[in-house]
mmCIF file of N, CA and C in Angstrom:
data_model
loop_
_atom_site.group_PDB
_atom_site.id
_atom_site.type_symbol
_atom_site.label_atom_id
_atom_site.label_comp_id
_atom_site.label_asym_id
_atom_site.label_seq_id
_atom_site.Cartn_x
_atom_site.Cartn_y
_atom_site.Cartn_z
ATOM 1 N N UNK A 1 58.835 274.162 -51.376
ATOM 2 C CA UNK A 1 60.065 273.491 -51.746
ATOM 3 C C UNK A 1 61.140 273.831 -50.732
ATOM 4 N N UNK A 2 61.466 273.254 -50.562
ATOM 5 C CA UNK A 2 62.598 272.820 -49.487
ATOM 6 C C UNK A 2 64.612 271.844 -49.816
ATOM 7 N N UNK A 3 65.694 273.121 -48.888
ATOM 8 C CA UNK A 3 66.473 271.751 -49.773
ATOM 9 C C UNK A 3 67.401 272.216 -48.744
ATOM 10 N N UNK A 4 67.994 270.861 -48.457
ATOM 11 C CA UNK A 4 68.324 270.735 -46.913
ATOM 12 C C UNK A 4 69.961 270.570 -47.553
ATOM 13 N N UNK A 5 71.146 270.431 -46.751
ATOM 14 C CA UNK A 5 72.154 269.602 -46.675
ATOM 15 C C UNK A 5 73.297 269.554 -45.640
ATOM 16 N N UNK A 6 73.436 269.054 -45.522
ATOM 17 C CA UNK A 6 73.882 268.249 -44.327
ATOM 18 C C UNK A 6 75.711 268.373 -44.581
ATOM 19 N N UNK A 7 76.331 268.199 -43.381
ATOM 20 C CA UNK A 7 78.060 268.711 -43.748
ATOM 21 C C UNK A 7 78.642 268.219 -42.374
ATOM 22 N N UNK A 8 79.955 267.936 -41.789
ATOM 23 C CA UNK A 8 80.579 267.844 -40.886
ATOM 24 C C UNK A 8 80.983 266.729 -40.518
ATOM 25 N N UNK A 9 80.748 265.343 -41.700
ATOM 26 C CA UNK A 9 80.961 264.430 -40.893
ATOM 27 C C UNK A 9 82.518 263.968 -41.020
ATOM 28 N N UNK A 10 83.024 262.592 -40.663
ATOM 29 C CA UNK A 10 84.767 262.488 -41.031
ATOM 30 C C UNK A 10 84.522 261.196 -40.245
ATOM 31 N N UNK A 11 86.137 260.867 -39.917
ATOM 32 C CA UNK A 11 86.746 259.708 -39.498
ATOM 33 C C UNK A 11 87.019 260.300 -38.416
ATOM 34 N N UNK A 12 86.551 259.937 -37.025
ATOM 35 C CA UNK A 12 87.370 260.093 -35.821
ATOM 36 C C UNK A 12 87.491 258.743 -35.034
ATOM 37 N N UNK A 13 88.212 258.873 -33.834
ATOM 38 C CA UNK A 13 88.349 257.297 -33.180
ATOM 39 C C UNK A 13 87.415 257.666 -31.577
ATOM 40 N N UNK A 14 87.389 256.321 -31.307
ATOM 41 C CA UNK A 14 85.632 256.028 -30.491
ATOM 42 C C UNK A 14 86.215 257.307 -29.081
ATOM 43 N N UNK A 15 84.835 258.005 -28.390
ATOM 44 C CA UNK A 15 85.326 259.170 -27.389
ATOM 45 C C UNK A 15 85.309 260.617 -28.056
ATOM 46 N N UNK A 16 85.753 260.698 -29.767
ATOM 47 C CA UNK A 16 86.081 262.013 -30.042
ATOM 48 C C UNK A 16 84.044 262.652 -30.224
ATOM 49 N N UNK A 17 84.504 263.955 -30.783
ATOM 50 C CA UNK A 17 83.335 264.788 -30.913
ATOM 51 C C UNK A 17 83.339 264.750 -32.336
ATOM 52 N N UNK A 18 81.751 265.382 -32.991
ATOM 53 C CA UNK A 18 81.724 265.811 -34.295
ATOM 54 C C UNK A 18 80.657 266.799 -33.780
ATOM 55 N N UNK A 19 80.322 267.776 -35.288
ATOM 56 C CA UNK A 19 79.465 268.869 -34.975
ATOM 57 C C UNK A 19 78.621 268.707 -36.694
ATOM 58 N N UNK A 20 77.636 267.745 -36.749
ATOM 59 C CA UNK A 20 77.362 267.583 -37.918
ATOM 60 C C UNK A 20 75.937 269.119 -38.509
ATOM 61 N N UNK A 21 75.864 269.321 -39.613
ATOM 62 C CA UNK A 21 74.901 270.932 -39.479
ATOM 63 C C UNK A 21 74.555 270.317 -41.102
ATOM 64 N N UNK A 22 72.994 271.284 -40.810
ATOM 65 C CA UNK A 22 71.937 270.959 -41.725
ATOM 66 C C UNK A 22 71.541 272.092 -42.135
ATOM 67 N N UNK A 23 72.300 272.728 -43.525
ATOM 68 C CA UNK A 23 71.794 273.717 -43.766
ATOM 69 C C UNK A 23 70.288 273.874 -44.755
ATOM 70 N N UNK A 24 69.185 274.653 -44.487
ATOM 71 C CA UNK A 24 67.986 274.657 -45.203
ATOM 72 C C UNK A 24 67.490 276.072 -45.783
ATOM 73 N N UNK A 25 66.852 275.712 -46.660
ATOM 74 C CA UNK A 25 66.723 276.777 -47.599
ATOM 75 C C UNK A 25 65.777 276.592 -48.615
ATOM 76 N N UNK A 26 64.348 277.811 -48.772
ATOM 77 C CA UNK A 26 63.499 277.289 -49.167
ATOM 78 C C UNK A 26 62.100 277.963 -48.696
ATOM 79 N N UNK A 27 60.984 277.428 -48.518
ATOM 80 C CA UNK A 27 59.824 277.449 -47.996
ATOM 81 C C UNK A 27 60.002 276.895 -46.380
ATOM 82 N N UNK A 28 60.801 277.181 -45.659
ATOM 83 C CA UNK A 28 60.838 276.461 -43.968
ATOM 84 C C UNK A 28 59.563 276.676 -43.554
ATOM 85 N N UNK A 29 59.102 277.620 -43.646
ATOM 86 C CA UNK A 29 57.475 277.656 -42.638
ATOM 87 C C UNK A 29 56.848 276.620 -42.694
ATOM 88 N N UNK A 30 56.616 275.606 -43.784
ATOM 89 C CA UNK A 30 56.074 274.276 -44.173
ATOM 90 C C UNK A 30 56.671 273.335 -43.359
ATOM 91 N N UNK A 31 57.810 273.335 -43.296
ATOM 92 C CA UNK A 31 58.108 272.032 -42.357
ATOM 93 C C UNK A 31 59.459 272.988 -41.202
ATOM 94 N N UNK A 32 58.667 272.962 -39.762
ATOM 95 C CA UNK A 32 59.047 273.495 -38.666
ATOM 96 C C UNK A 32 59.939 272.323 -37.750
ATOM 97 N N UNK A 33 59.839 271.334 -38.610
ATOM 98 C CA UNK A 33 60.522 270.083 -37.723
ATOM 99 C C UNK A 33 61.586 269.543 -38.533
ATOM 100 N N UNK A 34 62.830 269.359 -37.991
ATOM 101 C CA UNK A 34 64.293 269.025 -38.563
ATOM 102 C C UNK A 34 64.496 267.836 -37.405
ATOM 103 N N UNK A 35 64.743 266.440 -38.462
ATOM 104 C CA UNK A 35 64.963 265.167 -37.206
ATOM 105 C C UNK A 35 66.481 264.784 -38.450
ATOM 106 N N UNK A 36 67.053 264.761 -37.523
ATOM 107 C CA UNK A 36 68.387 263.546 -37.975
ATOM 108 C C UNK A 36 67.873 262.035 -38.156
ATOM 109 N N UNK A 37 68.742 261.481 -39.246
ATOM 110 C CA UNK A 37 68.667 260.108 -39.080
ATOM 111 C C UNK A 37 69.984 259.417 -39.905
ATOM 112 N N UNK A 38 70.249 258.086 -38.978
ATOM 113 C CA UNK A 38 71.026 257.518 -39.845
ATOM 114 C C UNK A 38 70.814 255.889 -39.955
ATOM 115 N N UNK A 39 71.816 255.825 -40.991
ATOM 116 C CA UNK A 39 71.912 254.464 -41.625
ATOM 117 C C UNK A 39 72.581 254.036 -41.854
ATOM 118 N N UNK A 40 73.247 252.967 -41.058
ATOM 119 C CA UNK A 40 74.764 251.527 -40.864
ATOM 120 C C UNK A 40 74.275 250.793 -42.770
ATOM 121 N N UNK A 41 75.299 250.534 -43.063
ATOM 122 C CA UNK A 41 75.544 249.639 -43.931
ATOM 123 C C UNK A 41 74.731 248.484 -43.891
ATOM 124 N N UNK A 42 74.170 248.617 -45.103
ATOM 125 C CA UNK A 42 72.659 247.174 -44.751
ATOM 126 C C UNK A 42 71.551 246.871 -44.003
ATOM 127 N N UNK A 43 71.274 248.439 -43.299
ATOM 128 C CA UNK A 43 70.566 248.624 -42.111
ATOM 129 C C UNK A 43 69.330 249.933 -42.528
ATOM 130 N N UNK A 44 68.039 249.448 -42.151
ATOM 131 C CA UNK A 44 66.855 250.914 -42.277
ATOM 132 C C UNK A 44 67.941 251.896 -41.608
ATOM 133 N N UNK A 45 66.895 253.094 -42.543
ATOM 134 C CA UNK A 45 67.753 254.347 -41.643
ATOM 135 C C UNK A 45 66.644 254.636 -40.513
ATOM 136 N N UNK A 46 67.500 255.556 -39.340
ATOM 137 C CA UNK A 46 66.596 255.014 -38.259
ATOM 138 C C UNK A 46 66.563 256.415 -37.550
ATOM 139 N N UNK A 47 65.758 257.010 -36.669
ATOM 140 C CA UNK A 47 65.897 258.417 -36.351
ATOM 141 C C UNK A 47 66.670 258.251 -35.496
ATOM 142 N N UNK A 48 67.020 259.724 -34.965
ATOM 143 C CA UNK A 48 68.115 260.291 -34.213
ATOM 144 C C UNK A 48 67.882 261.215 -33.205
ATOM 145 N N UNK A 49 67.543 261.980 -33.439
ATOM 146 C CA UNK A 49 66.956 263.461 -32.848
ATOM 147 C C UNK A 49 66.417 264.149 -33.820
ATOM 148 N N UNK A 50 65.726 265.339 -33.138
ATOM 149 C CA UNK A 50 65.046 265.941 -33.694
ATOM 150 C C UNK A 50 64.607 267.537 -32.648
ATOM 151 N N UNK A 51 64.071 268.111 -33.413
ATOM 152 C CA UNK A 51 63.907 269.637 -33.251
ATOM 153 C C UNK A 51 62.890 270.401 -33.884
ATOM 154 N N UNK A 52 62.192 271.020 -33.081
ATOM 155 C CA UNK A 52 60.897 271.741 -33.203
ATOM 156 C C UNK A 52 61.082 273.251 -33.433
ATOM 157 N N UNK A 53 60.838 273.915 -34.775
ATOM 158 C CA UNK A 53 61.747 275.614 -34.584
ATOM 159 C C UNK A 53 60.175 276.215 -33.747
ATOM 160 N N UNK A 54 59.083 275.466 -34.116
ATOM 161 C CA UNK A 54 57.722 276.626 -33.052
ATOM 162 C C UNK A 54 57.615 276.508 -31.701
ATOM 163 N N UNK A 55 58.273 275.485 -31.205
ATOM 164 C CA UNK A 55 58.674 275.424 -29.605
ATOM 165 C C UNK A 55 59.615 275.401 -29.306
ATOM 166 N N UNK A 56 60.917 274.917 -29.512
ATOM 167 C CA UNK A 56 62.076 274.397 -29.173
ATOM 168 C C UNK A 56 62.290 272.894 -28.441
ATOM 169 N N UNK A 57 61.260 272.375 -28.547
ATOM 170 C CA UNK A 57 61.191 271.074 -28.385
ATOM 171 C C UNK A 57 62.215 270.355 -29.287
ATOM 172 N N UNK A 58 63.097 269.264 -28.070
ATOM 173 C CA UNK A 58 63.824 268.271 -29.025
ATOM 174 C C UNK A 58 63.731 267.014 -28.216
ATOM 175 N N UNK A 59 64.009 265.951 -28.990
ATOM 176 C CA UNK A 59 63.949 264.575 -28.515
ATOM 177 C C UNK A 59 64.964 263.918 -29.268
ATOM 178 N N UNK A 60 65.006 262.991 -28.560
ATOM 179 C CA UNK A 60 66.766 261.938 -28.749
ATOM 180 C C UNK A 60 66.404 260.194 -28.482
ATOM 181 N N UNK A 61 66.667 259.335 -29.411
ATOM 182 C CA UNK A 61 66.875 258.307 -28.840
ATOM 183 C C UNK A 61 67.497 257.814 -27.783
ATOM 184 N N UNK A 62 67.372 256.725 -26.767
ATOM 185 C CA UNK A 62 67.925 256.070 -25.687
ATOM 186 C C UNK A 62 69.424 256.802 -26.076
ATOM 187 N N UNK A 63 70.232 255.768 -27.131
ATOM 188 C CA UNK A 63 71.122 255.227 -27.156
ATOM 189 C C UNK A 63 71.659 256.752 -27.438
ATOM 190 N N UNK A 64 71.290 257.621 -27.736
ATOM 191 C CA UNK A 64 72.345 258.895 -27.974
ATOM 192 C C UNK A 64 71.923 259.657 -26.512
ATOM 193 N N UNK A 65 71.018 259.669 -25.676
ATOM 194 C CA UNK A 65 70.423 260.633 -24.801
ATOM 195 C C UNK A 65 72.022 260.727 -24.068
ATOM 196 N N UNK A 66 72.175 262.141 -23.591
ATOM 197 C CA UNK A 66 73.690 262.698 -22.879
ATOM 198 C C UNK A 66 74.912 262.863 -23.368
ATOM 199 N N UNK A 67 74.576 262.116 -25.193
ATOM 200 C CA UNK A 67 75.346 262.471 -25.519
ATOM 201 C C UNK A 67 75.622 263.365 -27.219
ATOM 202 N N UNK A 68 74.491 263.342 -27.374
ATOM 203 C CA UNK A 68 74.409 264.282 -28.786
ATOM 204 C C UNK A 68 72.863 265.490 -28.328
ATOM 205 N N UNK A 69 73.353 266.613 -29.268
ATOM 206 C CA UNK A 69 72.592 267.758 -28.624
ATOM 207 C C UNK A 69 71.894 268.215 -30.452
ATOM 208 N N UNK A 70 70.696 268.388 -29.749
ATOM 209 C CA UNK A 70 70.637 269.217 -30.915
ATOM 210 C C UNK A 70 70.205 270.816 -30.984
ATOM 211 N N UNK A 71 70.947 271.614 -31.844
ATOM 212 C CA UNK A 71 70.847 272.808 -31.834
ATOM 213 C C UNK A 71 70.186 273.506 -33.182
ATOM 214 N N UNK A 72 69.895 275.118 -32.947
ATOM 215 C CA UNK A 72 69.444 275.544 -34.012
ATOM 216 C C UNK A 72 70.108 276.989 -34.069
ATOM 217 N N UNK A 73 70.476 277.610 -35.456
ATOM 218 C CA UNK A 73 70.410 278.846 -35.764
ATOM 219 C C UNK A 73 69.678 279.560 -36.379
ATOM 220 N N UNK A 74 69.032 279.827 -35.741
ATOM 221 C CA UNK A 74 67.613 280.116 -36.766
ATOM 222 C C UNK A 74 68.044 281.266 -37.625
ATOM 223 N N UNK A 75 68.864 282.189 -37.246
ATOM 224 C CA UNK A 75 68.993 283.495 -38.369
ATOM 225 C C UNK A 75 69.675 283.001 -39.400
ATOM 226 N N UNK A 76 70.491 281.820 -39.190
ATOM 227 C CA UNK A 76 70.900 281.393 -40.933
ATOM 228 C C UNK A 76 70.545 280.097 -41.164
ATOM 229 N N UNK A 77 69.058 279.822 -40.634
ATOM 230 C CA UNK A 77 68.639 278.501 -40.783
ATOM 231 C C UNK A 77 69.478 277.285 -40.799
ATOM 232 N N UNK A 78 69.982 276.965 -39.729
ATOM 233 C CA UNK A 78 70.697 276.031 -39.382
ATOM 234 C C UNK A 78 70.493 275.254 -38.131
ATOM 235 N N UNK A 79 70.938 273.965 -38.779
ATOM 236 C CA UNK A 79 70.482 272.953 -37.302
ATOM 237 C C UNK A 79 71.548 272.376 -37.049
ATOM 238 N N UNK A 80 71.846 271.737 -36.016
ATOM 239 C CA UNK A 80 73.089 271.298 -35.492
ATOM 240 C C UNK A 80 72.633 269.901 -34.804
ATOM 241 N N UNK A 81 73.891 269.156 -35.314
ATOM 242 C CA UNK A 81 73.895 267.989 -34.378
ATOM 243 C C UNK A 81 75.077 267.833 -33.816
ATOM 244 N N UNK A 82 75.337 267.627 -32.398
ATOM 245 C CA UNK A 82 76.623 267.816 -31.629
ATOM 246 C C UNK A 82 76.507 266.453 -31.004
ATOM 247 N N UNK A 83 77.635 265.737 -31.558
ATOM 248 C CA UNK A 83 77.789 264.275 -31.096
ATOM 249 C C UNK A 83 78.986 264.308 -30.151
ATOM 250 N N UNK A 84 79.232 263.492 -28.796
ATOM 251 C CA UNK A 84 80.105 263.554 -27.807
ATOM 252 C C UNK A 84 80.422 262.153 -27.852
ATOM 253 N N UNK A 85 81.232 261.623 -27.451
ATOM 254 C CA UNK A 85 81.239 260.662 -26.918
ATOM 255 C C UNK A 85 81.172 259.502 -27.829
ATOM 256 N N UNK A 86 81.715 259.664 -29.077
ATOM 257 C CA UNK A 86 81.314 258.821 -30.137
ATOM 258 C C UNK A 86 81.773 257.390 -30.140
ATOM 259 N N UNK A 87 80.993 256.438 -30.684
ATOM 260 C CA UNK A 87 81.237 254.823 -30.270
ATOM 261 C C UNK A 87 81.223 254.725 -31.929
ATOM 262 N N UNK A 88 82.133 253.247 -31.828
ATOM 263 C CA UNK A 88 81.551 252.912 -33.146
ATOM 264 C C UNK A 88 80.602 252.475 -33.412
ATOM 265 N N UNK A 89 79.231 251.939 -32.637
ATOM 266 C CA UNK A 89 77.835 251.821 -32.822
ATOM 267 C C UNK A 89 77.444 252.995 -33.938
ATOM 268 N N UNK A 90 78.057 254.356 -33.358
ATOM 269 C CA UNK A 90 77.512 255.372 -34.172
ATOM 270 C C UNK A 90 77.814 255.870 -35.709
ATOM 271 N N UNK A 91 78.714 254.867 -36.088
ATOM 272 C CA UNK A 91 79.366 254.845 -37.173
ATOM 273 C C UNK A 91 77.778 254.678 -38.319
ATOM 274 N N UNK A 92 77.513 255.635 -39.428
ATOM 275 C CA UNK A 92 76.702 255.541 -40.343
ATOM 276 C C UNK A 92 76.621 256.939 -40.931
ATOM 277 N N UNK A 93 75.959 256.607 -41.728
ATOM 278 C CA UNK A 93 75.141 258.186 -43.029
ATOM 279 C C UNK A 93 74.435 258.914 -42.153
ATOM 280 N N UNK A 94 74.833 260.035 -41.987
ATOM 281 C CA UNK A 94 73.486 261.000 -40.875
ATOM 282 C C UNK A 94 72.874 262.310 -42.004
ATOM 283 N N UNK A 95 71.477 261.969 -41.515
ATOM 284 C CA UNK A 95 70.827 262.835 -43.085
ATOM 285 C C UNK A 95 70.122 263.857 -41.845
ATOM 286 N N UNK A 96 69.879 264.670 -42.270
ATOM 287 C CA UNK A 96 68.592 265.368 -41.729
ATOM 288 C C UNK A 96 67.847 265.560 -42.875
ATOM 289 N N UNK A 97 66.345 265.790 -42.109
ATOM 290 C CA UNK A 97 65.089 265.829 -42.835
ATOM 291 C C UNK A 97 64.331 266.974 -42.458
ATOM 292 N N UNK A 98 63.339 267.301 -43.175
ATOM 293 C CA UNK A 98 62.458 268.454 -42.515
ATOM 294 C C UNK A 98 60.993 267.756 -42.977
ATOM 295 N N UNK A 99 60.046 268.127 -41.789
ATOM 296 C CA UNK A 99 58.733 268.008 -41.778
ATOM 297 C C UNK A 99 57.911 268.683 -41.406
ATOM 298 N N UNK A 100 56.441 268.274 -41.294
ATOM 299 C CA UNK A 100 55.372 269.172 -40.719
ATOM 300 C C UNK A 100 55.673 268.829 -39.095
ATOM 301 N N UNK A 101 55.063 269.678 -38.229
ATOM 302 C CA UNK A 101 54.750 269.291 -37.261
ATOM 303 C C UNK A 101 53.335 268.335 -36.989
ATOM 304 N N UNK A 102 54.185 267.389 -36.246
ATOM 305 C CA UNK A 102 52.976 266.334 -35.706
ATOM 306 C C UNK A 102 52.295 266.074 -34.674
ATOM 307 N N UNK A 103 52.396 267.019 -33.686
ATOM 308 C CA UNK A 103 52.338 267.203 -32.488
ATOM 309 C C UNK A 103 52.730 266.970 -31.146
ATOM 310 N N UNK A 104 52.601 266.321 -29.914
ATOM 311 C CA UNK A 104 53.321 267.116 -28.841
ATOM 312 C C UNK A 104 54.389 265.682 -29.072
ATOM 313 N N UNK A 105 54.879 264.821 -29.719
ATOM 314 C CA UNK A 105 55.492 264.236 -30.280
ATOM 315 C C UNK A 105 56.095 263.958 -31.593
ATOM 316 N N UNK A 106 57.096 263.770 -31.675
ATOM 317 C CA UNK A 106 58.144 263.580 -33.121
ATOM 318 C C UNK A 106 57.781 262.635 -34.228
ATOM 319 N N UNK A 107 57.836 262.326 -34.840
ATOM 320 C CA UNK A 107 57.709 261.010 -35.653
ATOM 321 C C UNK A 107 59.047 260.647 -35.966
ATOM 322 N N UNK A 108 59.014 259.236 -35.441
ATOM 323 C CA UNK A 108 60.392 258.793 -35.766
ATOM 324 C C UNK A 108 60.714 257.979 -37.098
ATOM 325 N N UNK A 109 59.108 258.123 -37.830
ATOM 326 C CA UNK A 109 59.017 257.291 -39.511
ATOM 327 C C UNK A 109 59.548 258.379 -40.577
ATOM 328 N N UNK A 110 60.521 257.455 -41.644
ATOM 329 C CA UNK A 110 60.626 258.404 -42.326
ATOM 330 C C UNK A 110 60.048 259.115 -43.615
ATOM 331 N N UNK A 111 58.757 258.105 -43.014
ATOM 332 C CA UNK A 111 57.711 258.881 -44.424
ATOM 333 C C UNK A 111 56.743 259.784 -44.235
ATOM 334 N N UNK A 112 56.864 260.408 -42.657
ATOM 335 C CA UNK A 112 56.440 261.661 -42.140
ATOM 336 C C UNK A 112 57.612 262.902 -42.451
ATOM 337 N N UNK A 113 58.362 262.728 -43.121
ATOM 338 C CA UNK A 113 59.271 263.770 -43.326
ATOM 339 C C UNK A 113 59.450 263.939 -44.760
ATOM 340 N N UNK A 114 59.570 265.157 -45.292
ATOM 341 C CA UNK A 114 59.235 265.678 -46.697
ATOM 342 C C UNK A 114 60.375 265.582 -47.489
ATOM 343 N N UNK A 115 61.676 266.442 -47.114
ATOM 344 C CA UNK A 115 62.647 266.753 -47.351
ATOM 345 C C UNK A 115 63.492 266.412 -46.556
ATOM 346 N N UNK A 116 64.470 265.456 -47.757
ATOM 347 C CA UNK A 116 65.896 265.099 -47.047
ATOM 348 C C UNK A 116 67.089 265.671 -47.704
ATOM 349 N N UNK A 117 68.243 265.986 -46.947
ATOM 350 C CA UNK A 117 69.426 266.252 -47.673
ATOM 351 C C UNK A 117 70.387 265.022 -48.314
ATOM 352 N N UNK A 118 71.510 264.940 -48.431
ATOM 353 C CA UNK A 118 72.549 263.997 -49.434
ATOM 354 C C UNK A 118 72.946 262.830 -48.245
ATOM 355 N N UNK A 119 73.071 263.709 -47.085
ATOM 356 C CA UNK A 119 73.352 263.056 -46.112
ATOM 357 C C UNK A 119 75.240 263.170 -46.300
ATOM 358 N N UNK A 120 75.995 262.427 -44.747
ATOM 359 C CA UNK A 120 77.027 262.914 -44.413
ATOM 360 C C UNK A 120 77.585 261.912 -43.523
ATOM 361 N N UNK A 121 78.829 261.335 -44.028
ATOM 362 C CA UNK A 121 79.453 259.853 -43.282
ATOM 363 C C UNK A 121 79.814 260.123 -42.202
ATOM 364 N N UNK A 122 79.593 259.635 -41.082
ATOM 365 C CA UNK A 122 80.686 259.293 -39.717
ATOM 366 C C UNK A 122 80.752 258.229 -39.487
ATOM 367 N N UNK A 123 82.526 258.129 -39.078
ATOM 368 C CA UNK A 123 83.307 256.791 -39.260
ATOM 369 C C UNK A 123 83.899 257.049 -37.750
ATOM 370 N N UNK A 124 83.343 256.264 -36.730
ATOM 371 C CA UNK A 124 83.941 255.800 -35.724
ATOM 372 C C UNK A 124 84.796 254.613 -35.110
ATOM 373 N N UNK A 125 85.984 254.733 -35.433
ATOM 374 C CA UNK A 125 86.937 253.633 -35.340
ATOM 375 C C UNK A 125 87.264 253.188 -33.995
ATOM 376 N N UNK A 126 87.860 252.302 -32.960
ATOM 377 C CA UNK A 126 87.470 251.522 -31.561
ATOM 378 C C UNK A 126 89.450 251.784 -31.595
#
């Protein structure tokens, strides 16, 4: 059992930063993989990045690559998503999830992932 939740998001205008974090708590050894994802209004939710705690492997979609990071604290089980450069494209619900590992690649489906948190709004205004 696993129980994730997610915190940091707000209203900023297009250019600013956010620092969105996924706190987990639980059985983690079961799922070593934490992927972000979000979801626009009327839209699948769609991955984001993601993070490997048995390698440190992470991966990023196109459209965020250079400009969102993802991080980890592992001593208080925490994951980080560090968004730069924010557009209003990026405007949606950002959840993180935790999963198994799938190997030397991510899964970007979200029915490879076990546990999700409440999830957390960002509002990017132009």
């Amino acid at each position: 059992q696993v129980q994730l939740e997610e915190s940091g998001g707000g209203l900023v205008q297009a250019g600013d930063s956010l620092r969105l974090s996924c706190a987990a708590s639980g059985r983690l050894f079961t799922v070593p993989v934490t992927a972000w994802f979000s979801q626009a209004p009327g839209k699948e939710r769609k991955f984001v990045a993601a993070t490997n705690s048995l390698n440190g492997y992470t991966d990023y979609i196109d459209s965020v690559k250079g400009r969102f990071t993802v991080s980890r604290d592992n001593v208080n089980n925490l994951v980080y998503l560090r968004m730069d450069n924010l557009k209003p494209a990026d405007t949606a619900v950002y959840y993180c999830a935790a999963g198994p590992d799938t190997g030397l690649s991510f899964s970007q489906r979200t029915e490879e992932y076990d546990y999700w948190g409440q999830g957390t709004r960002v509002t990017v205004s132009s």
